Amino acid sequence: MPAILRAAGVDNTIPFLREAYTFISRRCDGLGSDLFSTRIMLTPVVCMRGADAAQFFYDGGRFTRQGAMPQTVLRLLQDKGSIQGLDGAAHRARKAMFMSLMSPDRISHVAELLERHWHVAVAQWASRPEVTLLPEIGHILSRTACDWVGVPLTERQAPAMSRELQAMIRGAGQIGPGTLHALTLRRRTERRMRRLVRDVRAGRVQAEGDSPLATIARHRDIDGAALTDATAAVEIINLLRPMVAVNRFITFAALALHQHPAWRRRLAGDEGWLEPFVQEVRRFYPFFPVIGGRALMGCDWGGHHFAAGDWVILDLYGTNHDRRLWEEPEQFQPERFKDWPGHPYTFIPQGAGDFMTGHRCPGEWITIALIKRAVRLLCGMRYEVPPQDLSISLSEMPAAPRSGLVISQVCAAEA
Ligand code: HEM
């Protein structure tokens, strides 16, 4: 078997952090290979990209997420005991619980909740000189997520909840004091959610019968045991936090409407363009750069043998921008998704493969529904976009327009 190509440099931790979204693609392009080996945090790792790599990584239960991410990222995103740390039959049983929450009714309900909270927020925006969309949409989504999951939220608690959930997302891509602050905030949310689970189980708080909160509180794992209070709290946060993270895609969608104004007119004239527009937002803009795994078994791909325990990083952003899969990938072109038949391994902003058996994100349909509704609402509003720095740095994880996208002169109804 030929030796795998090695990237230049003894250890690539600093280049990885500096180049972030483009780290793997640049080296794959330079080496003319879809996989290469290097060291990150002094640990040997194989980096890979492309549709075949995604299939190898996501299918067949070859890779666990255990030991595949830095501890701080793990603690801020999925945390101990969560579905992402499970494998095999235990993972499939927990995944079935998550997927049972994704019925078409519940997904249209999430969009209705978003619209309700959006209108309340926009009525306030109208009286302010300027509004920064990224955090403000985060606040709307935090209220939407709590309502949808069934988490009671008073007016007093709402700002802190939104701040805590947004800090977890920001902190996951940072190293330093920001991460520590986010971890402290996360602990507060965890305590509150553990208390809520205990109250629901003791009958002190009523959770609606089929709400996500009730479903998680009564879920039994493959061994027949209920989730511990701590694990149930982690899984509740696993719904709330990523729903709030959709603020990044919605902000990117607002940016796309601003920078490609023809699409605003096109979307107003034909609802059929909404889905292609939203899919292109998810493909084009940077969100989850990569996903890590550790081989559970010996396996071969791309002429390389992976031994059990080997560390691997799959390039999600680079696969969505792979020019062998996407024509002019650096152009924003929703037309590419018109009549797109779908593909489990080429378009992977939220993971690849099968929803039920693999680690692909169970929240993909909710994400699409939320962005679609937000785009419709943005198209129905009038506002100005004052001069500001709208650049997106591909070195910062998670990425966003630098200004957060400031709007002014907001008027709720289209003239
Ligand atoms: C904001 C947009 C989102 C992005 C970019 C995103 C991204 C991802 C990615 C890349 C994975 C795969 C991780 C892996 O392979 O190990 C994942 C998994 C997951 N996502 Fe999302 N996600 C988003 C929204 C959501 C939403 C809205 C929910 C819940 C309502 C959600 C819940 C989860 C859960 C529970 C997992 C773990 C699945 C498993 O291990 O089987 N995500 N997400």
PDB file of C-alpha atoms in Angstrom, residues 86-278:
ATOM      1  CA  LEU A  86     -22.720   6.994  21.411  1.00  0.00           C
ATOM      2  CA  ASP A  87     -22.022   4.330  18.803  1.00  0.00           C
ATOM      3  CA  GLY A  88     -23.787   1.305  17.283  1.00  0.00           C
ATOM      4  CA  ALA A  89     -27.118   0.142  18.688  1.00  0.00           C
ATOM      5  CA  ALA A  90     -27.058   2.594  21.635  1.00  0.00           C
ATOM      6  CA  HIS A  91     -26.626   5.469  19.163  1.00  0.00           C
ATOM      7  CA  ARG A  92     -29.419   4.225  16.889  1.00  0.00           C
ATOM      8  CA  ALA A  93     -31.862   4.005  19.817  1.00  0.00           C
ATOM      9  CA  ARG A  94     -31.102   7.575  20.972  1.00  0.00           C
ATOM     10  CA  LYS A  95     -31.170   8.816  17.352  1.00  0.00           C
ATOM     11  CA  ALA A  96     -34.640   7.330  16.861  1.00  0.00           C
ATOM     12  CA  MET A  97     -35.796   9.467  19.805  1.00  0.00           C
ATOM     13  CA  PHE A  98     -34.394  12.629  18.153  1.00  0.00           C
ATOM     14  CA  MET A  99     -35.836  11.746  14.760  1.00  0.00           C
ATOM     15  CA  SER A 100     -39.290  11.104  16.319  1.00  0.00           C
ATOM     16  CA  LEU A 101     -39.326  14.844  17.128  1.00  0.00           C
ATOM     17  CA  MET A 102     -38.920  15.802  13.471  1.00  0.00           C
ATOM     18  CA  SER A 103     -42.468  15.178  12.166  1.00  0.00           C
ATOM     19  CA  PRO A 104     -43.782  17.513   9.425  1.00  0.00           C
ATOM     20  CA  ASP A 105     -46.330  18.986  11.894  1.00  0.00           C
ATOM     21  CA  ARG A 106     -43.697  19.806  14.426  1.00  0.00           C
ATOM     22  CA  ILE A 107     -41.451  21.309  11.774  1.00  0.00           C
ATOM     23  CA  SER A 108     -44.188  23.617  10.495  1.00  0.00           C
ATOM     24  CA  HIS A 109     -44.926  24.511  14.123  1.00  0.00           C
ATOM     25  CA  VAL A 110     -41.326  25.660  14.627  1.00  0.00           C
ATOM     26  CA  ALA A 111     -41.651  28.042  11.656  1.00  0.00           C
ATOM     27  CA  GLU A 112     -44.911  29.450  13.061  1.00  0.00           C
ATOM     28  CA  LEU A 113     -43.268  30.052  16.442  1.00  0.00           C
ATOM     29  CA  LEU A 114     -40.390  31.829  14.713  1.00  0.00           C
ATOM     30  CA  GLU A 115     -42.827  34.093  12.872  1.00  0.00           C
ATOM     31  CA  ARG A 116     -44.675  34.952  16.089  1.00  0.00           C
ATOM     32  CA  HIS A 117     -41.491  35.962  17.926  1.00  0.00           C
ATOM     33  CA  TRP A 118     -40.115  37.709  14.824  1.00  0.00           C
ATOM     34  CA  HIS A 119     -43.127  40.062  14.615  1.00  0.00           C
ATOM     35  CA  VAL A 120     -42.802  41.016  18.303  1.00  0.00           C
ATOM     36  CA  ALA A 121     -39.083  41.752  17.818  1.00  0.00           C
ATOM     37  CA  VAL A 122     -39.526  43.709  14.576  1.00  0.00           C
ATOM     38  CA  ALA A 123     -42.125  45.975  16.202  1.00  0.00           C
ATOM     39  CA  GLN A 124     -39.349  46.967  18.657  1.00  0.00           C
ATOM     40  CA  TRP A 125     -36.658  47.228  15.978  1.00  0.00           C
ATOM     41  CA  ALA A 126     -38.745  49.876  14.225  1.00  0.00           C
ATOM     42  CA  SER A 127     -38.131  52.300  17.110  1.00  0.00           C
ATOM     43  CA  ARG A 128     -34.357  51.744  17.235  1.00  0.00           C
ATOM     44  CA  PRO A 129     -31.814  53.577  15.080  1.00  0.00           C
ATOM     45  CA  GLU A 130     -29.931  50.368  14.300  1.00  0.00           C
ATOM     46  CA  VAL A 131     -30.244  46.641  14.896  1.00  0.00           C
ATOM     47  CA  THR A 132     -27.469  44.011  14.618  1.00  0.00           C
ATOM     48  CA  LEU A 133     -29.113  40.987  13.064  1.00  0.00           C
ATOM     49  CA  LEU A 134     -26.804  38.199  14.296  1.00  0.00           C
ATOM     50  CA  PRO A 135     -27.506  38.544  18.051  1.00  0.00           C
ATOM     51  CA  GLU A 136     -31.071  39.804  17.579  1.00  0.00           C
ATOM     52  CA  ILE A 137     -32.053  36.782  15.492  1.00  0.00           C
ATOM     53  CA  GLY A 138     -30.337  34.693  18.164  1.00  0.00           C
ATOM     54  CA  HIS A 139     -32.751  36.191  20.733  1.00  0.00           C
ATOM     55  CA  ILE A 140     -35.754  35.402  18.507  1.00  0.00           C
ATOM     56  CA  LEU A 141     -34.524  31.841  17.991  1.00  0.00           C
ATOM     57  CA  SER A 142     -33.852  31.339  21.690  1.00  0.00           C
ATOM     58  CA  ARG A 143     -37.500  32.135  22.480  1.00  0.00           C
ATOM     59  CA  THR A 144     -38.619  29.988  19.495  1.00  0.00           C
ATOM     60  CA  ALA A 145     -36.493  27.046  20.632  1.00  0.00           C
ATOM     61  CA  CYS A 146     -37.680  27.206  24.257  1.00  0.00           C
ATOM     62  CA  ASP A 147     -41.338  27.308  23.160  1.00  0.00           C
ATOM     63  CA  TRP A 148     -40.818  24.449  20.724  1.00  0.00           C
ATOM     64  CA  VAL A 149     -38.967  22.222  23.170  1.00  0.00           C
ATOM     65  CA  GLY A 150     -41.381  23.092  26.014  1.00  0.00           C
ATOM     66  CA  VAL A 151     -38.875  24.897  28.260  1.00  0.00           C
ATOM     67  CA  PRO A 152     -40.726  27.516  30.365  1.00  0.00           C
ATOM     68  CA  LEU A 153     -39.142  30.949  29.934  1.00  0.00           C
ATOM     69  CA  THR A 154     -40.137  34.109  31.773  1.00  0.00           C
ATOM     70  CA  GLU A 155     -39.468  37.577  30.351  1.00  0.00           C
ATOM     71  CA  ARG A 156     -36.751  37.980  32.997  1.00  0.00           C
ATOM     72  CA  GLN A 157     -35.012  34.727  32.053  1.00  0.00           C
ATOM     73  CA  ALA A 158     -35.173  35.237  28.257  1.00  0.00           C
ATOM     74  CA  PRO A 159     -32.131  37.545  27.761  1.00  0.00           C
ATOM     75  CA  ALA A 160     -29.824  35.362  29.896  1.00  0.00           C
ATOM     76  CA  MET A 161     -30.939  32.177  28.147  1.00  0.00           C
ATOM     77  CA  SER A 162     -30.222  33.685  24.741  1.00  0.00           C
ATOM     78  CA  ARG A 163     -26.837  35.006  25.887  1.00  0.00           C
ATOM     79  CA  GLU A 164     -25.832  31.623  27.315  1.00  0.00           C
ATOM     80  CA  LEU A 165     -26.848  29.653  24.206  1.00  0.00           C
ATOM     81  CA  GLN A 166     -25.118  32.116  21.850  1.00  0.00           C
ATOM     82  CA  ALA A 167     -21.957  32.060  23.985  1.00  0.00           C
ATOM     83  CA  MET A 168     -21.727  28.258  23.675  1.00  0.00           C
ATOM     84  CA  ILE A 169     -21.675  28.559  19.883  1.00  0.00           C
ATOM     85  CA  ARG A 170     -19.154  31.412  19.799  1.00  0.00           C
ATOM     86  CA  GLY A 171     -16.952  29.846  22.483  1.00  0.00           C
ATOM     87  CA  ALA A 172     -16.656  26.498  20.698  1.00  0.00           C
ATOM     88  CA  GLY A 173     -14.459  28.016  17.980  1.00  0.00           C
ATOM     89  CA  GLN A 174     -12.235  30.020  20.313  1.00  0.00           C
ATOM     90  CA  ILE A 175      -9.334  29.281  22.580  1.00  0.00           C
ATOM     91  CA  GLY A 176      -8.818  31.434  25.689  1.00  0.00           C
ATOM     92  CA  PRO A 177     -10.917  33.500  28.086  1.00  0.00           C
ATOM     93  CA  GLY A 178     -13.972  33.485  25.753  1.00  0.00           C
ATOM     94  CA  THR A 179     -14.113  29.687  26.007  1.00  0.00           C
ATOM     95  CA  LEU A 180     -13.879  29.711  29.805  1.00  0.00           C
ATOM     96  CA  HIS A 181     -16.651  32.307  30.048  1.00  0.00           C
ATOM     97  CA  ALA A 182     -18.839  30.231  27.699  1.00  0.00           C
ATOM     98  CA  LEU A 183     -18.197  27.105  29.830  1.00  0.00           C
ATOM     99  CA  THR A 184     -19.271  28.971  32.966  1.00  0.00           C
ATOM    100  CA  LEU A 185     -22.458  30.144  31.257  1.00  0.00           C
ATOM    101  CA  ARG A 186     -23.104  26.636  29.968  1.00  0.00           C
ATOM    102  CA  ARG A 187     -22.920  25.206  33.490  1.00  0.00           C
ATOM    103  CA  ARG A 188     -25.665  27.625  34.511  1.00  0.00           C
ATOM    104  CA  THR A 189     -27.913  26.436  31.663  1.00  0.00           C
ATOM    105  CA  GLU A 190     -27.156  22.804  32.549  1.00  0.00           C
ATOM    106  CA  ARG A 191     -28.164  23.359  36.183  1.00  0.00           C
ATOM    107  CA  ARG A 192     -31.411  24.993  35.099  1.00  0.00           C
ATOM    108  CA  MET A 193     -32.221  22.160  32.679  1.00  0.00           C
ATOM    109  CA  ARG A 194     -31.419  19.469  35.260  1.00  0.00           C
ATOM    110  CA  ARG A 195     -33.811  21.171  37.681  1.00  0.00           C
ATOM    111  CA  LEU A 196     -36.458  21.284  34.955  1.00  0.00           C
ATOM    112  CA  VAL A 197     -36.073  17.557  34.187  1.00  0.00           C
ATOM    113  CA  ARG A 198     -36.396  16.727  37.899  1.00  0.00           C
ATOM    114  CA  ASP A 199     -39.514  18.916  38.154  1.00  0.00           C
ATOM    115  CA  VAL A 200     -41.119  17.298  35.097  1.00  0.00           C
ATOM    116  CA  ARG A 201     -40.376  13.808  36.394  1.00  0.00           C
ATOM    117  CA  ALA A 202     -41.741  14.672  39.844  1.00  0.00           C
ATOM    118  CA  GLY A 203     -44.888  16.198  38.306  1.00  0.00           C
ATOM    119  CA  ARG A 204     -44.085  19.675  39.656  1.00  0.00           C
ATOM    120  CA  VAL A 205     -43.941  21.041  36.071  1.00  0.00           C
ATOM    121  CA  GLN A 206     -46.363  19.846  33.405  1.00  0.00           C
ATOM    122  CA  ALA A 207     -44.695  19.034  30.076  1.00  0.00           C
ATOM    123  CA  GLU A 208     -47.106  18.603  27.159  1.00  0.00           C
ATOM    124  CA  GLY A 209     -47.423  14.894  26.323  1.00  0.00           C
ATOM    125  CA  ASP A 210     -45.581  14.851  23.001  1.00  0.00           C
ATOM    126  CA  SER A 211     -43.341  17.885  23.485  1.00  0.00           C
ATOM    127  CA  PRO A 212     -39.583  17.353  23.040  1.00  0.00           C
ATOM    128  CA  LEU A 213     -39.163  18.068  26.777  1.00  0.00           C
ATOM    129  CA  ALA A 214     -41.606  15.296  27.744  1.00  0.00           C
ATOM    130  CA  THR A 215     -40.129  12.929  25.134  1.00  0.00           C
ATOM    131  CA  ILE A 216     -36.604  13.367  26.512  1.00  0.00           C
ATOM    132  CA  ALA A 217     -37.749  13.147  30.148  1.00  0.00           C
ATOM    133  CA  ARG A 218     -39.430   9.765  29.575  1.00  0.00           C
ATOM    134  CA  HIS A 219     -37.012   8.337  26.976  1.00  0.00           C
ATOM    135  CA  ARG A 220     -35.464   4.966  27.807  1.00  0.00           C
ATOM    136  CA  ASP A 221     -32.106   3.997  26.338  1.00  0.00           C
ATOM    137  CA  ILE A 222     -31.341   0.622  24.832  1.00  0.00           C
ATOM    138  CA  ASP A 223     -30.637  -0.812  28.311  1.00  0.00           C
ATOM    139  CA  GLY A 224     -34.185   0.153  29.401  1.00  0.00           C
ATOM    140  CA  ALA A 225     -32.935   2.828  31.799  1.00  0.00           C
ATOM    141  CA  ALA A 226     -34.204   6.406  31.755  1.00  0.00           C
ATOM    142  CA  LEU A 227     -31.628   9.084  30.948  1.00  0.00           C
ATOM    143  CA  THR A 228     -29.986  10.525  34.057  1.00  0.00           C
ATOM    144  CA  ASP A 229     -31.079  14.081  34.895  1.00  0.00           C
ATOM    145  CA  ALA A 230     -27.686  15.281  33.647  1.00  0.00           C
ATOM    146  CA  THR A 231     -27.924  13.457  30.289  1.00  0.00           C
ATOM    147  CA  ALA A 232     -31.538  14.561  29.756  1.00  0.00           C
ATOM    148  CA  ALA A 233     -30.409  18.156  30.410  1.00  0.00           C
ATOM    149  CA  VAL A 234     -27.568  17.754  27.883  1.00  0.00           C
ATOM    150  CA  GLU A 235     -29.995  16.474  25.217  1.00  0.00           C
ATOM    151  CA  ILE A 236     -32.420  19.366  25.863  1.00  0.00           C
ATOM    152  CA  ILE A 237     -29.515  21.763  25.334  1.00  0.00           C
ATOM    153  CA  ASN A 238     -28.680  19.735  22.208  1.00  0.00           C
ATOM    154  CA  LEU A 239     -31.969  20.984  20.782  1.00  0.00           C
ATOM    155  CA  LEU A 240     -31.892  24.558  22.117  1.00  0.00           C
ATOM    156  CA  ARG A 241     -28.284  25.474  21.267  1.00  0.00           C
ATOM    157  CA  PRO A 242     -28.235  24.459  17.587  1.00  0.00           C
ATOM    158  CA  MET A 243     -31.669  25.978  16.981  1.00  0.00           C
ATOM    159  CA  VAL A 244     -30.208  29.295  18.173  1.00  0.00           C
ATOM    160  CA  ALA A 245     -27.143  28.672  15.974  1.00  0.00           C
ATOM    161  CA  VAL A 246     -29.416  28.892  12.938  1.00  0.00           C
ATOM    162  CA  ASN A 247     -29.059  32.693  13.485  1.00  0.00           C
ATOM    163  CA  ARG A 248     -25.799  32.430  11.537  1.00  0.00           C
ATOM    164  CA  PHE A 249     -27.457  30.924   8.470  1.00  0.00           C
ATOM    165  CA  ILE A 250     -30.313  33.468   8.702  1.00  0.00           C
ATOM    166  CA  THR A 251     -27.800  36.319   8.935  1.00  0.00           C
ATOM    167  CA  PHE A 252     -25.979  34.883   5.918  1.00  0.00           C
ATOM    168  CA  ALA A 253     -29.328  34.685   4.088  1.00  0.00           C
ATOM    169  CA  ALA A 254     -29.916  38.386   4.885  1.00  0.00           C
ATOM    170  CA  LEU A 255     -26.420  39.112   3.566  1.00  0.00           C
ATOM    171  CA  ALA A 256     -27.181  37.206   0.363  1.00  0.00           C
ATOM    172  CA  LEU A 257     -30.402  39.225  -0.094  1.00  0.00           C
ATOM    173  CA  HIS A 258     -28.374  42.412   0.358  1.00  0.00           C
ATOM    174  CA  GLN A 259     -25.507  41.463  -1.941  1.00  0.00           C
ATOM    175  CA  HIS A 260     -27.688  39.806  -4.593  1.00  0.00           C
ATOM    176  CA  PRO A 261     -30.794  42.047  -4.614  1.00  0.00           C
ATOM    177  CA  ALA A 262     -32.176  40.364  -7.753  1.00  0.00           C
ATOM    178  CA  TRP A 263     -32.919  37.363  -5.523  1.00  0.00           C
ATOM    179  CA  ARG A 264     -35.195  39.449  -3.304  1.00  0.00           C
ATOM    180  CA  ARG A 265     -37.353  40.236  -6.355  1.00  0.00           C
ATOM    181  CA  ARG A 266     -37.163  36.677  -7.644  1.00  0.00           C
ATOM    182  CA  LEU A 267     -38.224  35.220  -4.282  1.00  0.00           C
ATOM    183  CA  ALA A 268     -41.141  37.665  -4.046  1.00  0.00           C
ATOM    184  CA  GLY A 269     -42.336  36.604  -7.507  1.00  0.00           C
ATOM    185  CA  ASP A 270     -41.990  32.838  -7.130  1.00  0.00           C
ATOM    186  CA  GLU A 271     -42.055  30.862  -3.851  1.00  0.00           C
ATOM    187  CA  GLY A 272     -40.532  27.938  -5.755  1.00  0.00           C
ATOM    188  CA  TRP A 273     -37.133  29.654  -5.449  1.00  0.00           C
ATOM    189  CA  LEU A 274     -37.210  29.650  -1.643  1.00  0.00           C
ATOM    190  CA  GLU A 275     -35.835  26.138  -1.187  1.00  0.00           C
ATOM    191  CA  PRO A 276     -32.990  26.505  -3.763  1.00  0.00           C
ATOM    192  CA  PHE A 277     -32.056  29.861  -2.192  1.00  0.00           C
ATOM    193  CA  VAL A 278     -31.916  28.395   1.323  1.00  0.00           C
TER     194      VAL A 278
END
